[in-house]
Amino acid sequence: LSARAPMSPLDFHVLLVLTEDALYGYAIMKSLGEETRGALAPEIGSLYRVLARLVSWGLVEQVEGADEVAEEAHPGRKRKYYALTAAGDRALREEAARLEDALELARSRGLVAEGGG
Amino acid sequence: MHALARAFARAVLRSLLALYPRPFRDRFGTDLETALDDRLDVVWRRSTVRALACSARVALDLASAGILERLRPAFRAPSATDASTIRSRRGSPMSTLLRDIRFALRSLSRRPAFTLVALFTLALGIGASTAVFTVVDGVLLQPLPFPDSDELVIVWAFDTDVGRARGWMSQPDIDDVRRLPTVAGVEGIMTTGTSVTGVERPERIEVARSTGGLLDLLGIPPQLGRDLDQADNDPESARVVVISHGFWQSRLGGDPDVIGTTLELDERVWEIVGVAPEGFGFPEGVSVWQPYRLDVGDGCGRGCHVYEGAIVRLSDGTNLALAQESLDGLAAALGEEYPDWNIDKGFWLEPLLDYQVGDVRTGLWVVLGAVGLVLLIVCANTANLLLVRASTRGREVAVRAALGASGKRLFVQVVTESLLLAGLGGAIGLGLALGLLEGIRVLAADRVPRMAEVGLDLNMLLALVALTLSVALIFGLSPAVHLARRGGAHNLLGGARGGARSAGSRIRSLLLAGEVAFSVVLLVGSGLLLRSLDELYDVDLGFDGARVTRFTLSLPYARYDELATIVPFYRDLEQRLFDHPAVESTGSVYGAPLAGGNISGTVLVEGRPEPAPGEETGASMRPVTPGYFGTMGMTLLRGRGIEPTDETGTEPVAVVNETFVTRNFPGEDVIGARIRVTASFGYGSPYWRVVGVVADVRRSLSGEPTAEVYPPHAQYGPGFMTVHVRARPGSGSLAYLIRDEVESMDPNLVLRGVETVEEAKHRDTASTRLFLTLLTIFAGVAVVLASVGLYGVVAFLVAQRTREIGIRMALGAGRANVTRLVLRQGLAPTLLGVLAGVGIALQGGQVIRSLLFRVEPSDPLVLIVVSALVVSVATCATLLPARRATRVDPTQALNVE
């Protein structure tokens, strides 16, 4: 997997969104918008392409969720939830470390204010 | 409407899922559907138009994601062998797509007539609706360009017994409003013209006079310096102004050290303390903001209504209803405290956006509706064309199916063809939309507010592309499904022998009827507006404005502050103009018809008790010079007019109009009575003896006459007058003569509004003409499209029935017989459509009632003429193919195939 790095910012953020909890499609879209302050806000159609890609790489898996909210909003319909796999967790950590290194490099060249910001 | 639009959007989005490759859909399809529903739940909480625009964005994303996903080698984890086997078996998806596009291009160019008609239709529909949507979005839907602009309202004063009108406010009114807890900020405002003086070429500019800083109130920081504040409004303080960015750049060369320099306005020196940022123009067209500097203590108090309105920013957490409630409370309290000035006076608030666009709102929505109908016609036409094409293609499809093409491949090819058609149509439509937008900008300049904010933006482009895609998919999919399902076996043998009674024929007829119905609706709309315009031009204004040129002067208060200086100026000016051989007569008035300016008050009659509250009648003051009635050709009904002998020192006299008499002296003789009106320009308002009665004149084409009192200018003022000059027959334009004379008298004065009365009349019908023009264009487009559709379908049916017609003729049917047969084919849906269209027009006519003048939405003349027009156009469109049918040679027809 490390051969694939660096991963795209969108992939990275989708994985990041899923670290806390498994989420369903629309919730991922909403969290992405919030966590990136609107910088990465794919529409539903594009988001599912990303999800499909991450599933096919084994970084994310579909899980069934006991979902009362979905039952209420769209009766008779079950939402699929998306969860980080162990491989996904690993890939995320590797990518975060890579970004950390890159940031350190940028900082050493005076491109970033000391101490982040 | 909302629910329907939502269902429509949902259906379109669902159908777009078909663009994703099948394995993707198998795995994620249902979940993606649920996610889309989640998304729609949120999107459709907004207004219909916003939600549709947002759905369009979702649709666009869905379509592009689906296509991109198809272009990816495979979404499963690709092992090397797997990928290569797929590639070798099917060719790479990219090359398949290119092949499909090439194939579609070839197939489209093989039928240039079909392709051109379809492209023309699509481009027209997409282009027109995008242009109009952009205008409606920019003018009506986008919030005003101020932070938290929904908190901004205008407060107006009004007479509670007359009803809500946009009445003016006094300085104390505004100070009282400022104290309300629901109000975070308020500034009174009035706009007027001022001359930039002390320079070589004096120039007239628009200024806004206010109680304080408008920029601060609206939340816009100045680019340089500071904004005005309430301290600047003190008549004792220094004279300071804020200038607009445009004025700064053009007049002062963008001098960065402009703050602290001075400017001479109406011969008084003002210090520049601030520059507004680029793009800030509130009110529209204003170059300078200055404090009013009213002396409230000295004469201009509660009864001195000098502010056109008050811009208010509501406090946080207040809503319109609460704010209105507090204004009602204030009005009641003031009425008790100051019965002389505030009895029966109310305040009402209007959202600032409503005020700015209120006059054109109905008209714009009607135009949007019109363009929507045109788009529906476009859809019906495209659907018909594609249906017709699908049925002629039966054979080709059958051959290809027999040679091994799968249903899916055939499907994809038809979809590609539709998408290509829609894409090309959209591209042409984009050009058309830009052109149309420019056209609307020219037509609507000065008549539609906020046009400066309207421009091509991302929303418009997205809407355009989404519109293209949905039109293509809705209409591309139905023939595609049709074809793919049949696979075509029987067509290989059956040819096109099915004749006209196929399942598609009923759909085609219904679509045609729909097109005709929409065309009728649009034609009725433009017919009604045309009749209104006719009625407007027929209105007898009560004066004869032929050969009359007029202009407005505002004498600067600094040098002309009393009757002794104002009156001789106008007398000299009129005399100098009159001495010219081309001039027949001259006369001046304050508050000229078809122009701005009005001052009115309550009528008091000497010898009668003061009217009880609620029983007062009002009248407008129109001070005139002696030549005015004659110059405007007004009719003197009784007594005498205003004479040169009605001087400043002589007995105050006045002429009144007919409406004044019927309101205040019904059945009595008004001549000799002494009356007073509680309004003045500061030169006093005595009791006037009525010496004459003139016939009513209208102030605008669509308005009714009001009660008017005409005192002599010599006894009443003001320095702001509109001078009318009637030319002798055959003499040319008076504009130069007028300019020369005014300049020779006072080179610092600036002429305003030099125009003929005919031009003013024309301007008064501007908005009716604008909407008439737009509606007529779209009605015309609709009729052309519906005729093209009718022609296309009937021609196709004739071609399909060549065999049948041949047999009929072989069996002895005459030409008349055949013509009738074909005509019936085209006219049946036409008549159905006309009936439906008239029905819709009758039901929907109320929508445009406010745009009409003396015409009922059910005007029989319009309905009859439109129906006759549509039926005859349809007959022509049907006769062409009918004639071709009669020339069928029976032997040839039977040998076809």
PDB file of C-alpha atoms in Angstrom, chain B residues 143-261:
ATOM      1  CA  PRO B 143     -29.754  38.802  -1.577  1.00  0.00           C
ATOM      2  CA  LEU B 144     -28.754  42.457  -1.742  1.00  0.00           C
ATOM      3  CA  PRO B 145     -24.969  42.883  -1.661  1.00  0.00           C
ATOM      4  CA  PHE B 146     -24.850  43.955   1.995  1.00  0.00           C
ATOM      5  CA  PRO B 147     -23.977  41.855   5.061  1.00  0.00           C
ATOM      6  CA  ASP B 148     -27.112  40.406   6.725  1.00  0.00           C
ATOM      7  CA  SER B 149     -29.194  42.142   4.107  1.00  0.00           C
ATOM      8  CA  ASP B 150     -32.357  40.404   5.303  1.00  0.00           C
ATOM      9  CA  GLU B 151     -32.273  42.694   8.357  1.00  0.00           C
ATOM     10  CA  LEU B 152     -32.606  45.762   6.142  1.00  0.00           C
ATOM     11  CA  VAL B 153     -36.022  47.339   5.666  1.00  0.00           C
ATOM     12  CA  ILE B 154     -37.438  50.697   4.673  1.00  0.00           C
ATOM     13  CA  VAL B 155     -39.910  52.459   6.937  1.00  0.00           C
ATOM     14  CA  TRP B 156     -42.507  54.690   5.276  1.00  0.00           C
ATOM     15  CA  ALA B 157     -45.054  57.050   6.754  1.00  0.00           C
ATOM     16  CA  PHE B 158     -48.652  56.860   5.539  1.00  0.00           C
ATOM     17  CA  ASP B 159     -52.108  58.242   6.254  1.00  0.00           C
ATOM     18  CA  THR B 160     -54.049  55.532   8.046  1.00  0.00           C
ATOM     19  CA  ASP B 161     -57.340  56.610   6.475  1.00  0.00           C
ATOM     20  CA  VAL B 162     -55.907  56.520   2.952  1.00  0.00           C
ATOM     21  CA  GLY B 163     -53.944  53.294   3.207  1.00  0.00           C
ATOM     22  CA  ARG B 164     -50.355  52.218   2.858  1.00  0.00           C
ATOM     23  CA  ALA B 165     -48.312  54.323   0.508  1.00  0.00           C
ATOM     24  CA  ARG B 166     -44.647  55.241   0.407  1.00  0.00           C
ATOM     25  CA  GLY B 167     -45.016  58.515   2.301  1.00  0.00           C
ATOM     26  CA  TRP B 168     -42.204  60.782   3.454  1.00  0.00           C
ATOM     27  CA  MET B 169     -40.899  61.154   6.997  1.00  0.00           C
ATOM     28  CA  SER B 170     -39.757  64.080   9.125  1.00  0.00           C
ATOM     29  CA  GLN B 171     -36.509  64.302  11.062  1.00  0.00           C
ATOM     30  CA  PRO B 172     -38.274  63.896  14.476  1.00  0.00           C
ATOM     31  CA  ASP B 173     -40.123  60.811  13.104  1.00  0.00           C
ATOM     32  CA  ILE B 174     -36.765  59.235  12.321  1.00  0.00           C
ATOM     33  CA  ASP B 175     -35.286  60.138  15.717  1.00  0.00           C
ATOM     34  CA  ASP B 176     -38.292  58.439  17.361  1.00  0.00           C
ATOM     35  CA  VAL B 177     -37.866  55.307  15.246  1.00  0.00           C
ATOM     36  CA  ARG B 178     -34.208  55.237  16.277  1.00  0.00           C
ATOM     37  CA  ARG B 179     -35.238  54.816  19.920  1.00  0.00           C
ATOM     38  CA  LEU B 180     -37.245  51.612  19.295  1.00  0.00           C
ATOM     39  CA  PRO B 181     -35.658  48.461  20.770  1.00  0.00           C
ATOM     40  CA  THR B 182     -36.438  46.537  17.565  1.00  0.00           C
ATOM     41  CA  VAL B 183     -34.270  48.948  15.562  1.00  0.00           C
ATOM     42  CA  ALA B 184     -30.492  48.565  15.529  1.00  0.00           C
ATOM     43  CA  GLY B 185     -29.935  51.529  13.252  1.00  0.00           C
ATOM     44  CA  VAL B 186     -31.867  53.937  11.058  1.00  0.00           C
ATOM     45  CA  GLU B 187     -31.035  56.711   8.628  1.00  0.00           C
ATOM     46  CA  GLY B 188     -33.494  58.927   6.785  1.00  0.00           C
ATOM     47  CA  ILE B 189     -32.650  59.434   3.157  1.00  0.00           C
ATOM     48  CA  MET B 190     -33.690  61.483   0.153  1.00  0.00           C
ATOM     49  CA  THR B 191     -32.056  61.706  -3.244  1.00  0.00           C
ATOM     50  CA  THR B 192     -31.863  64.797  -5.335  1.00  0.00           C
ATOM     51  CA  GLY B 193     -29.791  66.426  -8.026  1.00  0.00           C
ATOM     52  CA  THR B 194     -27.012  68.837  -7.205  1.00  0.00           C
ATOM     53  CA  SER B 195     -24.611  70.797  -9.366  1.00  0.00           C
ATOM     54  CA  VAL B 196     -20.882  70.485  -9.005  1.00  0.00           C
ATOM     55  CA  THR B 197     -19.921  74.144  -9.246  1.00  0.00           C
ATOM     56  CA  GLY B 198     -16.742  76.221  -9.078  1.00  0.00           C
ATOM     57  CA  VAL B 199     -15.349  74.305 -12.043  1.00  0.00           C
ATOM     58  CA  GLU B 200     -15.163  75.078 -15.726  1.00  0.00           C
ATOM     59  CA  ARG B 201     -18.056  72.836 -16.720  1.00  0.00           C
ATOM     60  CA  PRO B 202     -20.678  72.513 -13.992  1.00  0.00           C
ATOM     61  CA  GLU B 203     -22.123  69.032 -13.868  1.00  0.00           C
ATOM     62  CA  ARG B 204     -25.342  67.658 -12.503  1.00  0.00           C
ATOM     63  CA  ILE B 205     -24.934  64.690 -10.166  1.00  0.00           C
ATOM     64  CA  GLU B 206     -27.250  62.623  -8.008  1.00  0.00           C
ATOM     65  CA  VAL B 207     -26.711  63.025  -4.281  1.00  0.00           C
ATOM     66  CA  ALA B 208     -28.247  61.289  -1.300  1.00  0.00           C
ATOM     67  CA  ARG B 209     -29.002  63.457   1.716  1.00  0.00           C
ATOM     68  CA  SER B 210     -29.266  61.525   4.935  1.00  0.00           C
ATOM     69  CA  THR B 211     -29.399  61.817   8.689  1.00  0.00           C
ATOM     70  CA  GLY B 212     -26.112  59.968   9.031  1.00  0.00           C
ATOM     71  CA  GLY B 213     -23.867  57.291   7.584  1.00  0.00           C
ATOM     72  CA  LEU B 214     -25.514  54.887   5.108  1.00  0.00           C
ATOM     73  CA  LEU B 215     -22.376  52.812   4.589  1.00  0.00           C
ATOM     74  CA  ASP B 216     -22.108  52.010   8.285  1.00  0.00           C
ATOM     75  CA  LEU B 217     -25.809  51.183   8.425  1.00  0.00           C
ATOM     76  CA  LEU B 218     -25.545  48.841   5.433  1.00  0.00           C
ATOM     77  CA  GLY B 219     -22.362  47.279   6.822  1.00  0.00           C
ATOM     78  CA  ILE B 220     -19.961  48.400   4.084  1.00  0.00           C
ATOM     79  CA  PRO B 221     -16.645  49.880   5.283  1.00  0.00           C
ATOM     80  CA  PRO B 222     -15.492  52.957   3.335  1.00  0.00           C
ATOM     81  CA  GLN B 223     -12.485  52.473   1.081  1.00  0.00           C
ATOM     82  CA  LEU B 224     -10.842  55.668   2.354  1.00  0.00           C
ATOM     83  CA  GLY B 225     -11.520  57.912   5.318  1.00  0.00           C
ATOM     84  CA  ARG B 226     -14.702  57.593   7.315  1.00  0.00           C
ATOM     85  CA  ASP B 227     -18.437  57.432   6.801  1.00  0.00           C
ATOM     86  CA  LEU B 228     -20.813  60.257   7.729  1.00  0.00           C
ATOM     87  CA  ASP B 229     -22.266  60.167  11.230  1.00  0.00           C
ATOM     88  CA  GLN B 230     -25.146  61.823  12.995  1.00  0.00           C
ATOM     89  CA  ALA B 231     -22.982  64.632  14.343  1.00  0.00           C
ATOM     90  CA  ASP B 232     -22.395  65.744  10.735  1.00  0.00           C
ATOM     91  CA  ASN B 233     -26.129  66.319  10.425  1.00  0.00           C
ATOM     92  CA  ASP B 234     -26.004  69.204  12.895  1.00  0.00           C
ATOM     93  CA  PRO B 235     -26.496  72.447  10.929  1.00  0.00           C
ATOM     94  CA  GLU B 236     -23.744  74.033  13.039  1.00  0.00           C
ATOM     95  CA  SER B 237     -21.137  71.392  12.162  1.00  0.00           C
ATOM     96  CA  ALA B 238     -18.664  71.492   9.261  1.00  0.00           C
ATOM     97  CA  ARG B 239     -19.995  70.544   5.811  1.00  0.00           C
ATOM     98  CA  VAL B 240     -18.650  67.099   4.967  1.00  0.00           C
ATOM     99  CA  VAL B 241     -19.421  64.538   2.237  1.00  0.00           C
ATOM    100  CA  VAL B 242     -18.580  60.979   1.253  1.00  0.00           C
ATOM    101  CA  ILE B 243     -18.031  60.406  -2.460  1.00  0.00           C
ATOM    102  CA  SER B 244     -18.589  57.321  -4.604  1.00  0.00           C
ATOM    103  CA  HIS B 245     -15.736  55.304  -6.036  1.00  0.00           C
ATOM    104  CA  GLY B 246     -16.815  56.203  -9.572  1.00  0.00           C
ATOM    105  CA  PHE B 247     -16.913  59.941  -8.797  1.00  0.00           C
ATOM    106  CA  TRP B 248     -13.514  59.709  -7.143  1.00  0.00           C
ATOM    107  CA  GLN B 249     -12.026  57.993 -10.163  1.00  0.00           C
ATOM    108  CA  SER B 250     -13.658  60.000 -12.953  1.00  0.00           C
ATOM    109  CA  ARG B 251     -13.925  63.474 -11.445  1.00  0.00           C
ATOM    110  CA  LEU B 252     -10.939  63.501  -9.100  1.00  0.00           C
ATOM    111  CA  GLY B 253      -8.611  61.177 -10.958  1.00  0.00           C
ATOM    112  CA  GLY B 254      -8.502  58.656  -8.105  1.00  0.00           C
ATOM    113  CA  ASP B 255      -6.304  61.016  -6.048  1.00  0.00           C
ATOM    114  CA  PRO B 256      -5.087  58.950  -3.044  1.00  0.00           C
ATOM    115  CA  ASP B 257      -4.877  62.099  -0.895  1.00  0.00           C
ATOM    116  CA  VAL B 258      -8.448  63.106  -1.591  1.00  0.00           C
ATOM    117  CA  ILE B 259      -9.504  62.989   2.072  1.00  0.00           C
ATOM    118  CA  GLY B 260      -9.531  66.496   3.474  1.00  0.00           C
ATOM    119  CA  THR B 261      -9.828  68.190   0.075  1.00  0.00           C
TER     120      THR B 261
END
